[in-house]
Short mmCIF file of C-alpha atoms in Angstrom, two decimals:
data_model
loop_
_atom_site.label_atom_id
_atom_site.label_comp_id
_atom_site.label_asym_id
_atom_site.label_seq_id
_atom_site.Cartn_x
_atom_site.Cartn_y
_atom_site.Cartn_z
CA MET R 18 -4.62 -28.49 0.40
CA ALA R 19 -5.02 -27.33 -3.18
CA THR R 20 -1.82 -26.56 -5.09
CA VAL R 21 -1.67 -22.79 -5.60
CA SER R 22 1.43 -20.65 -6.09
CA LEU R 23 1.38 -17.11 -4.73
CA LYS R 24 5.16 -16.67 -4.65
CA GLY R 25 6.16 -13.10 -5.38
CA ARG R 26 2.57 -11.79 -5.17
CA ASP R 27 1.57 -8.66 -3.28
CA PHE R 28 -1.34 -8.83 -0.83
CA LEU R 29 -3.08 -5.48 -1.23
CA LYS R 30 -6.80 -6.26 -1.40
CA LEU R 31 -8.96 -9.36 -1.75
CA LEU R 32 -10.26 -8.15 -5.11
CA ASP R 33 -6.85 -9.19 -6.50
CA PHE R 34 -7.35 -12.86 -5.54
CA THR R 35 -9.56 -15.66 -6.79
CA PRO R 36 -11.79 -17.65 -4.43
CA ALA R 37 -9.41 -20.61 -4.89
CA GLU R 38 -6.43 -18.47 -3.87
CA ILE R 39 -8.23 -17.13 -0.80
CA ALA R 40 -9.27 -20.66 0.16
CA TYR R 41 -5.63 -21.74 -0.22
CA LEU R 42 -4.50 -19.03 2.20
CA LEU R 43 -7.15 -20.13 4.72
CA ASP R 44 -6.07 -23.77 4.35
CA LEU R 45 -2.44 -22.79 4.80
CA ALA R 46 -3.31 -20.71 7.87
CA ALA R 47 -5.15 -23.66 9.40
CA ASP R 48 -2.15 -25.91 8.70
CA LEU R 49 0.33 -23.44 10.20
CA LYS R 50 -1.94 -22.93 13.21
CA ALA R 51 -2.08 -26.69 13.80
CA LYS R 52 1.72 -26.88 13.57
CA LYS R 53 2.16 -24.06 16.10
CA LYS R 54 -0.31 -25.65 18.53
CA ALA R 55 1.55 -28.95 18.20
CA GLY R 56 4.94 -27.34 18.68
CA ILE R 57 6.10 -28.30 15.20
CA PRO R 58 8.74 -25.84 13.91
CA HIS R 59 7.97 -24.21 10.56
CA ALA R 60 10.83 -21.75 9.97
CA ILE R 61 10.48 -22.11 6.22
CA HIS R 62 11.89 -18.63 5.50
CA GLN R 63 14.99 -18.82 7.64
CA GLY R 64 17.34 -15.89 7.11
CA LYS R 65 14.87 -13.58 5.39
CA ASN R 66 13.92 -10.15 6.72
CA VAL R 67 10.75 -8.05 6.51
CA ALA R 68 10.06 -4.35 7.07
CA LEU R 69 6.92 -3.35 8.95
CA ILE R 70 5.80 0.22 8.21
CA PHE R 71 3.19 1.51 10.66
CA GLU R 72 1.90 5.01 9.98
CA LYS R 73 -1.07 3.98 12.15
CA THR R 74 -0.18 2.12 15.33
CA SER R 75 -1.68 -1.25 16.19
CA THR R 76 -1.63 -4.04 18.76
CA ARG R 77 -2.93 -7.04 16.82
CA THR R 78 -1.41 -6.26 13.42
CA ARG R 79 2.07 -5.47 14.74
CA CYS R 80 2.19 -8.46 17.08
CA SER R 81 0.80 -10.75 14.38
CA PHE R 82 3.44 -9.77 11.83
CA GLU R 83 6.29 -9.89 14.34
CA VAL R 84 5.38 -13.26 15.88
CA ALA R 85 4.56 -14.76 12.47
CA ALA R 86 7.89 -13.54 11.08
CA ARG R 87 9.81 -15.11 13.96
CA ASP R 88 7.92 -18.38 13.62
CA LEU R 89 8.88 -18.45 9.93
CA GLY R 90 12.53 -17.87 10.83
CA MET R 91 12.66 -14.23 9.73
CA GLY R 92 13.83 -10.97 11.21
CA ALA R 93 11.37 -8.07 11.40
CA THR R 94 12.19 -4.36 11.54
CA TYR R 95 9.40 -2.14 12.90
CA LEU R 96 9.14 1.42 11.54
CA ASP R 97 6.68 3.56 13.51
CA PRO R 98 5.34 6.97 12.41
CA SER R 99 8.58 8.63 13.60
CA GLY R 100 10.86 5.85 12.40
CA SER R 101 10.76 6.40 8.65
CA GLN R 102 10.75 9.30 6.21
CA ILE R 103 8.03 7.82 3.97
CA GLY R 104 6.10 10.55 2.22
CA ARG R 105 7.88 13.34 4.12
CA LYS R 106 11.60 13.58 3.41
CA GLU R 107 11.50 10.65 1.01
CA SER R 108 8.90 9.78 -1.59
CA ILE R 109 6.92 6.57 -1.35
CA ALA R 110 8.52 5.31 -4.57
CA ASP R 111 12.02 5.99 -3.28
CA THR R 112 11.23 4.41 0.07
CA ALA R 113 9.94 1.32 -1.71
CA ARG R 114 13.12 0.98 -3.75
CA VAL R 115 15.36 1.45 -0.71
CA LEU R 116 13.50 -1.02 1.50
CA GLY R 117 13.00 -3.43 -1.39
CA SER R 118 16.79 -3.64 -1.78
CA MET R 119 17.26 -4.54 1.90
CA PHE R 120 14.22 -6.60 2.81
CA ASP R 121 12.46 -9.64 1.39
CA GLY R 122 8.96 -8.27 2.07
CA ILE R 123 7.28 -5.05 3.23
CA GLU R 124 4.15 -4.54 5.31
CA TYR R 125 2.33 -1.20 5.29
CA ARG R 126 -0.37 0.00 7.70
CA GLY R 127 -1.56 3.53 7.28
CA PHE R 128 -3.70 5.81 5.18
CA GLY R 129 -4.70 5.77 1.52
CA GLN R 130 -4.75 2.60 -0.55
CA GLU R 131 -2.70 4.43 -3.18
CA ILE R 132 0.28 4.42 -0.78
CA VAL R 133 0.45 0.63 -0.46
CA GLU R 134 -0.19 0.29 -4.19
CA THR R 135 2.74 2.62 -4.92
CA LEU R 136 4.98 0.70 -2.54
CA ALA R 137 4.10 -2.49 -4.38
CA LYS R 138 4.77 -0.91 -7.78
CA TYR R 139 8.33 0.07 -6.91
CA ALA R 140 9.50 -2.35 -4.21
CA LYS R 141 10.23 -5.46 -6.33
CA VAL R 142 9.46 -7.62 -3.26
CA PRO R 143 6.05 -8.69 -1.89
CA VAL R 144 4.11 -5.90 -0.19
CA TRP R 145 1.33 -6.66 2.30
CA ASN R 146 -1.54 -4.38 3.31
CA GLY R 147 -1.82 -4.27 7.11
CA LEU R 148 -4.67 -1.73 6.81
CA THR R 149 -5.50 1.28 4.68
CA ASP R 150 -8.47 3.63 4.78
CA GLU R 151 -10.14 1.62 2.02
CA PHE R 152 -9.23 -2.04 2.70
CA HIS R 153 -8.17 -4.39 5.51
CA PRO R 154 -7.62 -7.76 3.81
CA THR R 155 -5.60 -9.53 6.52
CA GLN R 156 -8.48 -8.95 8.96
CA ILE R 157 -10.95 -10.63 6.62
CA LEU R 158 -8.79 -13.75 6.39
CA ALA R 159 -8.82 -13.94 10.20
CA ASP R 160 -12.59 -13.43 10.26
CA PHE R 161 -13.17 -16.14 7.66
CA LEU R 162 -10.85 -18.61 9.35
CA THR R 163 -12.82 -18.05 12.57
CA ILE R 164 -16.17 -18.56 10.83
CA ARG R 165 -14.91 -21.67 9.05
CA GLU R 166 -13.52 -23.13 12.26
CA HIS R 167 -16.86 -22.64 13.98
CA PHE R 168 -19.29 -23.65 11.24
CA GLY R 169 -17.08 -25.88 9.09
CA THR R 170 -17.78 -23.88 5.94
CA LEU R 171 -18.07 -20.36 4.53
CA ALA R 172 -20.31 -20.68 1.48
CA GLY R 173 -23.94 -19.96 2.21
CA LYS R 174 -23.36 -18.34 5.60
CA LYS R 175 -24.93 -14.97 6.32
CA LEU R 176 -22.77 -12.17 7.74
CA VAL R 177 -24.31 -8.89 8.86
CA TYR R 178 -22.10 -5.86 9.42
CA TYR R 179 -23.50 -3.14 11.72
CA GLY R 180 -22.29 0.45 11.67
CA ASP R 181 -20.37 2.65 9.25
CA ALA R 182 -19.87 0.49 6.14
CA ARG R 183 -18.15 3.14 4.01
CA PHE R 184 -14.56 2.36 4.91
CA ASN R 185 -12.07 -0.51 5.19
CA MET R 186 -14.09 -3.01 7.23
CA GLY R 187 -17.39 -2.61 5.40
CA ASN R 188 -15.61 -2.64 2.04
CA SER R 189 -13.41 -5.63 2.81
CA LEU R 190 -16.12 -7.77 4.37
CA MET R 191 -18.35 -7.13 1.37
CA VAL R 192 -15.55 -8.10 -1.04
CA GLY R 193 -14.62 -11.17 0.99
CA CYS R 194 -18.20 -12.39 1.21
CA ALA R 195 -18.69 -11.90 -2.53
CA LYS R 196 -15.51 -13.86 -3.29
CA MET R 197 -16.26 -16.74 -0.93
CA GLY R 198 -19.99 -17.18 -1.42
CA LEU R 199 -21.32 -15.68 1.81
CA HIS R 200 -24.47 -13.60 2.07
CA PHE R 201 -23.42 -10.08 3.07
CA VAL R 202 -25.73 -7.50 4.62
CA ALA R 203 -24.61 -3.99 5.60
CA CYS R 204 -26.95 -2.66 8.28
CA SER R 205 -26.56 1.10 8.51
CA PRO R 206 -28.16 4.40 7.57
CA VAL R 207 -28.34 4.81 3.78
CA GLU R 208 -25.59 7.45 3.77
CA TYR R 209 -23.21 5.08 5.59
CA ARG R 210 -23.15 2.41 2.88
CA PRO R 211 -20.17 1.43 0.66
CA ALA R 212 -19.49 3.29 -2.56
CA SER R 213 -21.79 2.31 -5.43
CA ASP R 214 -19.00 1.30 -7.81
CA LEU R 215 -17.56 -1.19 -5.29
CA VAL R 216 -21.07 -2.51 -4.58
CA GLU R 217 -21.59 -3.12 -8.30
CA THR R 218 -18.24 -4.90 -8.58
CA CYS R 219 -19.12 -7.13 -5.62
CA LYS R 220 -22.54 -7.94 -7.05
CA GLN R 221 -20.90 -9.07 -10.29
CA ILE R 222 -18.54 -11.33 -8.33
CA ALA R 223 -21.41 -12.60 -6.19
CA ALA R 224 -23.35 -13.63 -9.29
CA GLU R 225 -20.55 -16.12 -10.02
CA THR R 226 -20.04 -17.44 -6.48
CA GLY R 227 -23.58 -17.74 -5.13
CA ALA R 228 -23.10 -14.87 -2.69
CA THR R 229 -25.60 -12.05 -2.22
CA ILE R 230 -25.03 -8.37 -1.38
CA ALA R 231 -27.81 -6.58 0.47
CA PHE R 232 -28.46 -3.47 2.55
CA GLU R 233 -30.87 -2.95 5.44
CA SER R 234 -31.71 -0.07 7.74
CA ASP R 235 -33.68 -2.09 10.33
CA PRO R 236 -31.24 -3.74 12.80
CA ILE R 237 -33.63 -6.48 13.92
CA LYS R 238 -34.76 -7.33 10.40
CA ALA R 239 -31.13 -7.50 9.23
CA ALA R 240 -30.22 -9.98 11.97
CA LYS R 241 -32.81 -12.58 10.96
CA GLY R 242 -31.06 -15.77 9.90
CA ALA R 243 -27.56 -14.36 10.45
CA ASP R 244 -24.71 -16.73 11.21
CA ALA R 245 -22.26 -13.97 12.09
CA ILE R 246 -22.98 -10.53 13.52
CA TYR R 247 -20.08 -8.10 13.02
CA THR R 248 -19.35 -4.55 14.11
CA ASP R 249 -16.47 -2.10 14.43
CA VAL R 250 -15.77 1.15 16.27
CA TRP R 251 -17.83 4.08 15.07
CA VAL R 252 -14.86 6.44 14.72
CA SER R 253 -11.66 5.14 13.13
CA MET R 254 -8.08 5.88 14.07
CA GLY R 255 -6.91 9.25 12.82
CA GLU R 256 -10.38 10.79 12.51
CA PRO R 257 -10.99 14.01 14.51
CA VAL R 258 -12.82 13.77 17.83
CA GLU R 259 -15.52 16.07 16.43
CA VAL R 260 -16.74 13.17 14.28
CA TRP R 261 -18.09 11.41 17.38
CA ASP R 262 -21.14 13.70 17.62
CA GLU R 263 -22.30 12.86 14.10
CA ARG R 264 -21.49 9.14 14.35
CA VAL R 265 -23.12 8.48 17.72
CA LYS R 266 -26.28 10.25 16.62
CA ALA R 267 -26.42 8.29 13.36
CA LEU R 268 -25.21 4.89 14.55
CA ALA R 269 -26.65 4.54 18.07
CA PRO R 270 -29.63 2.55 16.67
CA TYR R 271 -27.11 0.10 15.13
CA GLN R 272 -25.41 -0.93 18.35
CA VAL R 273 -25.05 -4.71 18.61
CA ASN R 274 -26.95 -5.68 21.74
CA ALA R 275 -28.92 -8.55 23.20
CA ALA R 276 -31.94 -7.77 21.00
CA VAL R 277 -29.85 -8.03 17.83
CA MET R 278 -28.26 -11.31 18.92
CA ALA R 279 -31.65 -12.72 19.89
CA ALA R 280 -33.01 -11.85 16.46
CA ALA R 281 -30.06 -13.60 14.84
CA GLY R 282 -30.73 -16.79 16.73
CA LYS R 283 -28.98 -19.07 19.23
CA ASP R 284 -26.34 -20.35 16.78
CA ALA R 285 -25.09 -16.94 15.62
CA ILE R 286 -21.61 -15.77 16.60
CA PHE R 287 -20.39 -12.24 17.32
CA LEU R 288 -17.24 -10.85 15.68
CA HIS R 289 -15.32 -7.57 16.06
CA CYS R 290 -11.94 -6.55 14.59
CA LEU R 291 -11.00 -4.76 17.86
CA PRO R 292 -10.36 -2.62 19.76
CA ALA R 293 -13.94 -2.35 21.04
CA TYR R 294 -15.66 0.22 23.21
CA HIS R 295 -17.87 -2.28 25.02
CA ASP R 296 -17.29 -0.72 28.46
CA LYS R 297 -15.58 2.22 30.15
CA ASN R 298 -12.25 0.50 30.77
CA THR R 299 -10.32 2.47 28.14
CA ALA R 300 -9.57 6.19 28.11
CA ILE R 301 -11.52 6.81 24.89
CA GLY R 302 -14.34 4.46 25.84
CA ARG R 303 -14.78 6.13 29.22
CA GLU R 304 -14.60 9.64 27.75
CA MET R 305 -17.14 8.96 25.01
CA CYS R 306 -19.53 6.96 27.18
CA GLU R 307 -19.56 9.76 29.74
CA ARG R 308 -19.87 12.42 27.05
CA PHE R 309 -22.89 10.74 25.46
CA SER R 310 -24.34 9.19 28.65
CA ARG R 311 -23.88 5.61 27.45
CA ASP R 312 -22.63 2.39 29.02
CA ALA R 313 -21.04 1.22 25.76
CA MET R 314 -20.67 2.30 22.17
CA GLU R 315 -20.88 -0.06 19.15
CA VAL R 316 -21.47 -3.25 21.19
CA THR R 317 -22.74 -3.89 24.70
CA ASP R 318 -20.54 -5.59 27.27
CA GLU R 319 -23.19 -8.30 27.58
CA VAL R 320 -22.68 -9.32 23.95
CA PHE R 321 -18.93 -8.77 23.88
CA GLU R 322 -18.38 -11.00 26.91
CA GLY R 323 -21.26 -13.36 26.08
CA PRO R 324 -21.19 -16.98 24.87
CA ALA R 325 -21.65 -16.01 21.20
CA SER R 326 -18.55 -13.81 21.17
CA MET R 327 -15.54 -15.18 19.30
CA VAL R 328 -13.55 -11.94 19.24
CA PHE R 329 -10.45 -13.34 20.93
CA GLU R 330 -10.31 -16.47 18.77
CA GLU R 331 -10.64 -14.05 15.85
CA ALA R 332 -7.81 -11.88 17.21
CA GLU R 333 -5.50 -14.90 17.54
CA ASN R 334 -6.31 -15.88 13.97
CA ARG R 335 -4.83 -12.59 12.77
CA MET R 336 -1.40 -14.08 13.47
CA HIS R 337 -2.06 -17.41 11.79
CA THR R 338 -3.54 -15.87 8.63
CA ILE R 339 -0.85 -13.17 8.37
CA LYS R 340 1.73 -15.94 8.70
CA ALA R 341 0.04 -17.75 5.82
CA VAL R 342 0.19 -14.62 3.65
CA MET R 343 3.89 -14.14 4.27
CA ALA R 344 4.69 -17.84 3.95
CA ALA R 345 2.87 -18.11 0.63
CA THR R 346 4.12 -14.93 -1.04
CA LEU R 347 7.81 -14.94 -0.09
#
């Protein structure tokens, strides 16, 4: 493992890190994962404590931070939307200074990127982005660890993201691919593509790493030669239910299904950050499938449960990569 020091660093977005630093975090995650599988203790931060602020609830992110913290020997205090006064009775800056005086690190999952950036400015301890509207960097580490475990490498692989690429997942996958030399394709309607300034930034990074950034409106054409096919829910947490009408109409042609996977080829894998509306076994999935007369939304059950799907390996890797981020920055 390369010698890199990230002690004291915040983890807010992948744009802040070099390819070597990202590779170091992936190497560290792989090492910590191997230790956990082998039952080798690694409580390297015994006695420390972290605060976990969740303005948006989560299964994978919360469990990943809590289990990772315990494995590292730390205590974790969970603050749900009703459990803190952040931004309501107490400013973000004041909250950061209070929590920074009590905890050794702070995780934030919620709304605008400016919130986690403000926390980091005032906290004086490492701050980690568990998800904002604009970026989801811990998810990308999990995705890349999964791809690397399967293919043995990242550079030169082609990842195609299907759906609404304007927000955290489309943005973060594009940044991650640019940093690590993957070929990124966003397959969506033109109006659902990432912001032009971020695209230009990623193209400049890609020119140095051998990556490419491309956009395609034809789902089958986009899949050709893909190593990883990726999608996400069409409506994100916190968005009004009225958005479904617009999104389903616009994104129905971009559902990941058997035809897309066949176009990608027999060696392609399927990834999804979860949760997924691949059937009617959730309240929202059932409601929306019935409302729009569909069997599934962004991905069919055939693909989600098929042999190419690595979504649960990917979900497990959230914990290992988040553990690496905390281990490296504390």
